[in-house]
Structure formats: C-alpha cells, structure tokens
C-alpha cells in the first residue's frame, strides 16, 4: 500500500492546519470550506484532461475534494482577476464561509508545503494562461 495512502488522514490534517494558520482562521470547518472553494474555483477553469492531471499531483484527500461533486460537462470558465475568483470562493456555503480576501494565496502557500513544488510548477506551465497566477502566493 502506498505511503501516501497509509498516511492520508494525518497528511490532510497537517495541510488543514497550515491552511488555517495561513488564513488566520480558527476552525477546521472554516478551513475546509475555504480549501474546497479554492479547489472548485480552480477546477471550473480546466478542461477534463487538465483537471485529471492536476488532481494527480494532489495528496489523496485533497484529490478527493477536488473531484467531489464535479460535473465534468459543465462549461469551462476563463480565469479572471483574483478579486472575482476570491468572491467565487467566498460564495461556497456563503453563510458559513470565512475565507479571507487572501484565500487564494493562503491555500497556495499551504499547498506548496505539502506537494513537490517543482512538479507542481511544471504541471502549471502546461495548463491554460492564468493557472500559474492562480496558485501564486
């Protein structure tokens, strides 16, 4: 059994703690909603094959969140400015969403500490314009 699967829960808890601290949030629930929102906003801007390649670089639990409740036939949206995409993140479970204005950069910083950064950058270079900027911190 791959080590990344054996330790998936512990690794996810460490990632959530890092994302919580980056964003200045106080609970796992707040952090989970922010992370889910960021992943969904990014996923909406990828073609199916691109999204599958992106999911492959994520740790197992984040990969599962990335693909959960996905309609792969939904129209692909263009990357827009960070303010608009931040608002889109904040719209997920709006009355229970505490994602700060810095949520894109906060999640990006936490994610980069939990994946192979060089492989991530190589992958982002193959994705549409705007993908690498989305994940800048």
PDB file of C-alpha atoms in Angstrom:
ATOM      1  CA  UNK A   1       0.000   0.000   0.000  1.00  0.00           C
ATOM      2  CA  UNK A   2       1.498   3.391  -0.971  1.00  0.00           C
ATOM      3  CA  UNK A   3       2.718   5.500   1.952  1.00  0.00           C
ATOM      4  CA  UNK A   4       0.696   8.491   0.748  1.00  0.00           C
ATOM      5  CA  UNK A   5      -2.465   6.429   1.250  1.00  0.00           C
ATOM      6  CA  UNK A   6      -1.360   4.975   4.582  1.00  0.00           C
ATOM      7  CA  UNK A   7      -0.876   8.464   5.980  1.00  0.00           C
ATOM      8  CA  UNK A   8      -3.528  10.356   4.000  1.00  0.00           C
ATOM      9  CA  UNK A   9      -5.567  11.477   7.023  1.00  0.00           C
ATOM     10  CA  UNK A  10      -2.561  12.677   9.001  1.00  0.00           C
ATOM     11  CA  UNK A  11      -1.155  14.497   5.980  1.00  0.00           C
ATOM     12  CA  UNK A  12      -4.519  16.153   5.360  1.00  0.00           C
ATOM     13  CA  UNK A  13      -4.732  17.299   8.980  1.00  0.00           C
ATOM     14  CA  UNK A  14      -1.267  18.852   8.662  1.00  0.00           C
ATOM     15  CA  UNK A  15      -2.313  20.579   5.438  1.00  0.00           C
ATOM     16  CA  UNK A  16      -5.522  21.889   7.053  1.00  0.00           C
ATOM     17  CA  UNK A  17      -3.539  23.260   9.987  1.00  0.00           C
ATOM     18  CA  UNK A  18      -1.150  25.019   7.602  1.00  0.00           C
ATOM     19  CA  UNK A  19      -4.025  26.489   5.560  1.00  0.00           C
ATOM     20  CA  UNK A  20      -5.814  27.556   8.765  1.00  0.00           C
ATOM     21  CA  UNK A  21      -2.709  29.312  10.029  1.00  0.00           C
ATOM     22  CA  UNK A  22      -2.012  30.984   6.666  1.00  0.00           C
ATOM     23  CA  UNK A  23      -5.569  32.342   6.514  1.00  0.00           C
ATOM     24  CA  UNK A  24      -5.845  33.232  10.196  1.00  0.00           C
ATOM     25  CA  UNK A  25      -8.924  31.065  10.597  1.00  0.00           C
ATOM     26  CA  UNK A  26      -9.890  29.341  13.832  1.00  0.00           C
ATOM     27  CA  UNK A  27     -11.618  26.065  12.944  1.00  0.00           C
ATOM     28  CA  UNK A  28     -11.196  23.034  10.714  1.00  0.00           C
ATOM     29  CA  UNK A  29     -14.684  23.622   9.286  1.00  0.00           C
ATOM     30  CA  UNK A  30     -13.848  27.181   8.247  1.00  0.00           C
ATOM     31  CA  UNK A  31     -10.601  25.990   6.706  1.00  0.00           C
ATOM     32  CA  UNK A  32     -12.210  23.058   4.908  1.00  0.00           C
ATOM     33  CA  UNK A  33     -14.797  25.328   3.273  1.00  0.00           C
ATOM     34  CA  UNK A  34     -12.084  27.750   2.160  1.00  0.00           C
ATOM     35  CA  UNK A  35      -9.935  24.956   0.697  1.00  0.00           C
ATOM     36  CA  UNK A  36     -12.901  23.327  -1.029  1.00  0.00           C
ATOM     37  CA  UNK A  37     -13.895  26.680  -2.510  1.00  0.00           C
ATOM     38  CA  UNK A  38     -10.395  27.363  -3.838  1.00  0.00           C
ATOM     39  CA  UNK A  39     -10.171  23.907  -5.409  1.00  0.00           C
ATOM     40  CA  UNK A  40     -13.622  24.205  -7.013  1.00  0.00           C
ATOM     41  CA  UNK A  41     -12.908  27.659  -8.427  1.00  0.00           C
ATOM     42  CA  UNK A  42      -9.703  26.364  -9.996  1.00  0.00           C
ATOM     43  CA  UNK A  43     -11.355  23.181 -11.299  1.00  0.00           C
ATOM     44  CA  UNK A  44     -14.045  25.204 -13.098  1.00  0.00           C
ATOM     45  CA  UNK A  45     -11.323  26.680 -15.281  1.00  0.00           C
ATOM     46  CA  UNK A  46      -9.835  23.432 -16.543  1.00  0.00           C
ATOM     47  CA  UNK A  47     -10.785  21.039 -19.296  1.00  0.00           C
ATOM     48  CA  UNK A  48     -11.408  17.472 -18.142  1.00  0.00           C
ATOM     49  CA  UNK A  49      -7.958  16.140 -19.089  1.00  0.00           C
ATOM     50  CA  UNK A  50      -6.246  19.140 -17.467  1.00  0.00           C
ATOM     51  CA  UNK A  51      -8.218  18.677 -14.264  1.00  0.00           C
ATOM     52  CA  UNK A  52      -7.334  14.981 -14.109  1.00  0.00           C
ATOM     53  CA  UNK A  53      -3.634  15.818 -14.497  1.00  0.00           C
ATOM     54  CA  UNK A  54      -3.933  18.468 -11.781  1.00  0.00           C
ATOM     55  CA  UNK A  55      -5.722  16.053  -9.449  1.00  0.00           C
ATOM     56  CA  UNK A  56      -2.880  13.596  -9.900  1.00  0.00           C
ATOM     57  CA  UNK A  57      -0.398  15.938  -8.253  1.00  0.00           C
ATOM     58  CA  UNK A  58      -2.560  16.487  -5.164  1.00  0.00           C
ATOM     59  CA  UNK A  59      -2.304  14.433  -1.980  1.00  0.00           C
ATOM     60  CA  UNK A  60      -5.099  11.818  -1.728  1.00  0.00           C
ATOM     61  CA  UNK A  61      -7.632  13.684   0.429  1.00  0.00           C
ATOM     62  CA  UNK A  62      -7.202  16.935  -1.493  1.00  0.00           C
ATOM     63  CA  UNK A  63      -7.554  14.935  -4.718  1.00  0.00           C
ATOM     64  CA  UNK A  64     -10.859  13.544  -3.459  1.00  0.00           C
ATOM     65  CA  UNK A  65     -12.103  17.023  -2.523  1.00  0.00           C
ATOM     66  CA  UNK A  66     -11.017  18.354  -5.920  1.00  0.00           C
ATOM     67  CA  UNK A  67     -13.114  15.820  -7.832  1.00  0.00           C
ATOM     68  CA  UNK A  68     -16.096  15.582  -5.442  1.00  0.00           C
ATOM     69  CA  UNK A  69     -19.450  16.818  -6.769  1.00  0.00           C
ATOM     70  CA  UNK A  70     -17.888  17.601 -10.133  1.00  0.00           C
ATOM     71  CA  UNK A  71     -19.920  17.944 -13.290  1.00  0.00           C
ATOM     72  CA  UNK A  72     -17.264  17.358 -15.959  1.00  0.00           C
ATOM     73  CA  UNK A  73     -19.749  18.504 -18.617  1.00  0.00           C
ATOM     74  CA  UNK A  74     -20.133  21.972 -17.072  1.00  0.00           C
ATOM     75  CA  UNK A  75     -18.775  24.775 -19.250  1.00  0.00           C
ATOM     76  CA  UNK A  76     -15.166  25.730 -18.583  1.00  0.00           C
ATOM     77  CA  UNK A  77     -14.829  29.261 -17.251  1.00  0.00           C
ATOM     78  CA  UNK A  78     -11.972  31.604 -18.125  1.00  0.00           C
ATOM     79  CA  UNK A  79      -9.514  32.675 -15.462  1.00  0.00           C
ATOM     80  CA  UNK A  80     -10.480  36.119 -14.256  1.00  0.00           C
ATOM     81  CA  UNK A  81      -9.000  38.603 -11.821  1.00  0.00           C
ATOM     82  CA  UNK A  82      -8.151  37.464  -8.290  1.00  0.00           C
ATOM     83  CA  UNK A  83     -10.875  39.590  -6.718  1.00  0.00           C
ATOM     84  CA  UNK A  84     -13.605  37.921  -8.792  1.00  0.00           C
ATOM     85  CA  UNK A  85     -12.236  34.431  -8.150  1.00  0.00           C
ATOM     86  CA  UNK A  86     -11.933  35.208  -4.422  1.00  0.00           C
ATOM     87  CA  UNK A  87     -15.611  36.224  -4.396  1.00  0.00           C
ATOM     88  CA  UNK A  88     -16.412  32.926  -6.088  1.00  0.00           C
ATOM     89  CA  UNK A  89     -14.557  31.049  -3.316  1.00  0.00           C
ATOM     90  CA  UNK A  90     -16.428  33.056  -0.698  1.00  0.00           C
ATOM     91  CA  UNK A  91     -19.789  32.190  -2.292  1.00  0.00           C
ATOM     92  CA  UNK A  92     -19.484  28.492  -1.363  1.00  0.00           C
ATOM     93  CA  UNK A  93     -21.748  27.942   1.664  1.00  0.00           C
ATOM     94  CA  UNK A  94     -21.873  31.728   1.867  1.00  0.00           C
ATOM     95  CA  UNK A  95     -23.363  31.968   5.363  1.00  0.00           C
ATOM     96  CA  UNK A  96     -20.709  29.651   6.773  1.00  0.00           C
ATOM     97  CA  UNK A  97     -17.738  30.827   4.736  1.00  0.00           C
ATOM     98  CA  UNK A  98     -14.967  32.755   6.449  1.00  0.00           C
ATOM     99  CA  UNK A  99     -12.448  32.706   3.602  1.00  0.00           C
ATOM    100  CA  UNK A 100     -10.396  35.908   3.781  1.00  0.00           C
ATOM    101  CA  UNK A 101      -9.537  38.153   0.859  1.00  0.00           C
ATOM    102  CA  UNK A 102      -6.174  36.393   0.770  1.00  0.00           C
ATOM    103  CA  UNK A 103      -7.631  32.872   0.470  1.00  0.00           C
ATOM    104  CA  UNK A 104      -6.087  32.072  -2.922  1.00  0.00           C
ATOM    105  CA  UNK A 105      -2.578  32.912  -1.735  1.00  0.00           C
ATOM    106  CA  UNK A 106      -3.171  31.323   1.678  1.00  0.00           C
ATOM    107  CA  UNK A 107      -4.189  27.968   0.210  1.00  0.00           C
ATOM    108  CA  UNK A 108      -1.403  28.196  -2.382  1.00  0.00           C
ATOM    109  CA  UNK A 109       1.247  28.659   0.330  1.00  0.00           C
ATOM    110  CA  UNK A 110      -0.127  25.753   2.370  1.00  0.00           C
ATOM    111  CA  UNK A 111      -0.404  23.510  -0.683  1.00  0.00           C
ATOM    112  CA  UNK A 112       3.133  24.198  -1.844  1.00  0.00           C
ATOM    113  CA  UNK A 113       4.427  22.999   1.536  1.00  0.00           C
ATOM    114  CA  UNK A 114       2.663  19.658   1.059  1.00  0.00           C
ATOM    115  CA  UNK A 115       3.496  18.762  -2.550  1.00  0.00           C
ATOM    116  CA  UNK A 116       6.517  18.631  -4.834  1.00  0.00           C
ATOM    117  CA  UNK A 117       6.836  22.303  -5.807  1.00  0.00           C
ATOM    118  CA  UNK A 118       8.945  21.676  -8.897  1.00  0.00           C
ATOM    119  CA  UNK A 119       6.499  19.094 -10.256  1.00  0.00           C
ATOM    120  CA  UNK A 120       3.653  21.479  -9.451  1.00  0.00           C
ATOM    121  CA  UNK A 121       5.270  24.319 -11.385  1.00  0.00           C
ATOM    122  CA  UNK A 122       5.966  22.033 -14.363  1.00  0.00           C
ATOM    123  CA  UNK A 123       2.316  20.970 -14.380  1.00  0.00           C
ATOM    124  CA  UNK A 124       1.034  24.547 -14.075  1.00  0.00           C
ATOM    125  CA  UNK A 125       3.158  25.509 -17.091  1.00  0.00           C
ATOM    126  CA  UNK A 126       1.117  23.050 -19.194  1.00  0.00           C
ATOM    127  CA  UNK A 127      -2.248  24.448 -18.083  1.00  0.00           C
ATOM    128  CA  UNK A 128      -4.117  27.447 -19.535  1.00  0.00           C
ATOM    129  CA  UNK A 129      -2.949  31.011 -19.074  1.00  0.00           C
ATOM    130  CA  UNK A 130      -3.930  32.117 -15.610  1.00  0.00           C
ATOM    131  CA  UNK A 131      -3.379  28.746 -13.927  1.00  0.00           C
ATOM    132  CA  UNK A 132       0.080  29.556 -12.572  1.00  0.00           C
ATOM    133  CA  UNK A 133      -1.066  33.009 -11.460  1.00  0.00           C
ATOM    134  CA  UNK A 134      -3.993  31.434  -9.598  1.00  0.00           C
ATOM    135  CA  UNK A 135      -1.520  29.498  -7.438  1.00  0.00           C
ATOM    136  CA  UNK A 136       0.944  32.312  -6.791  1.00  0.00           C
ATOM    137  CA  UNK A 137       1.350  33.212  -3.149  1.00  0.00           C
TER     138      UNK A 137
END
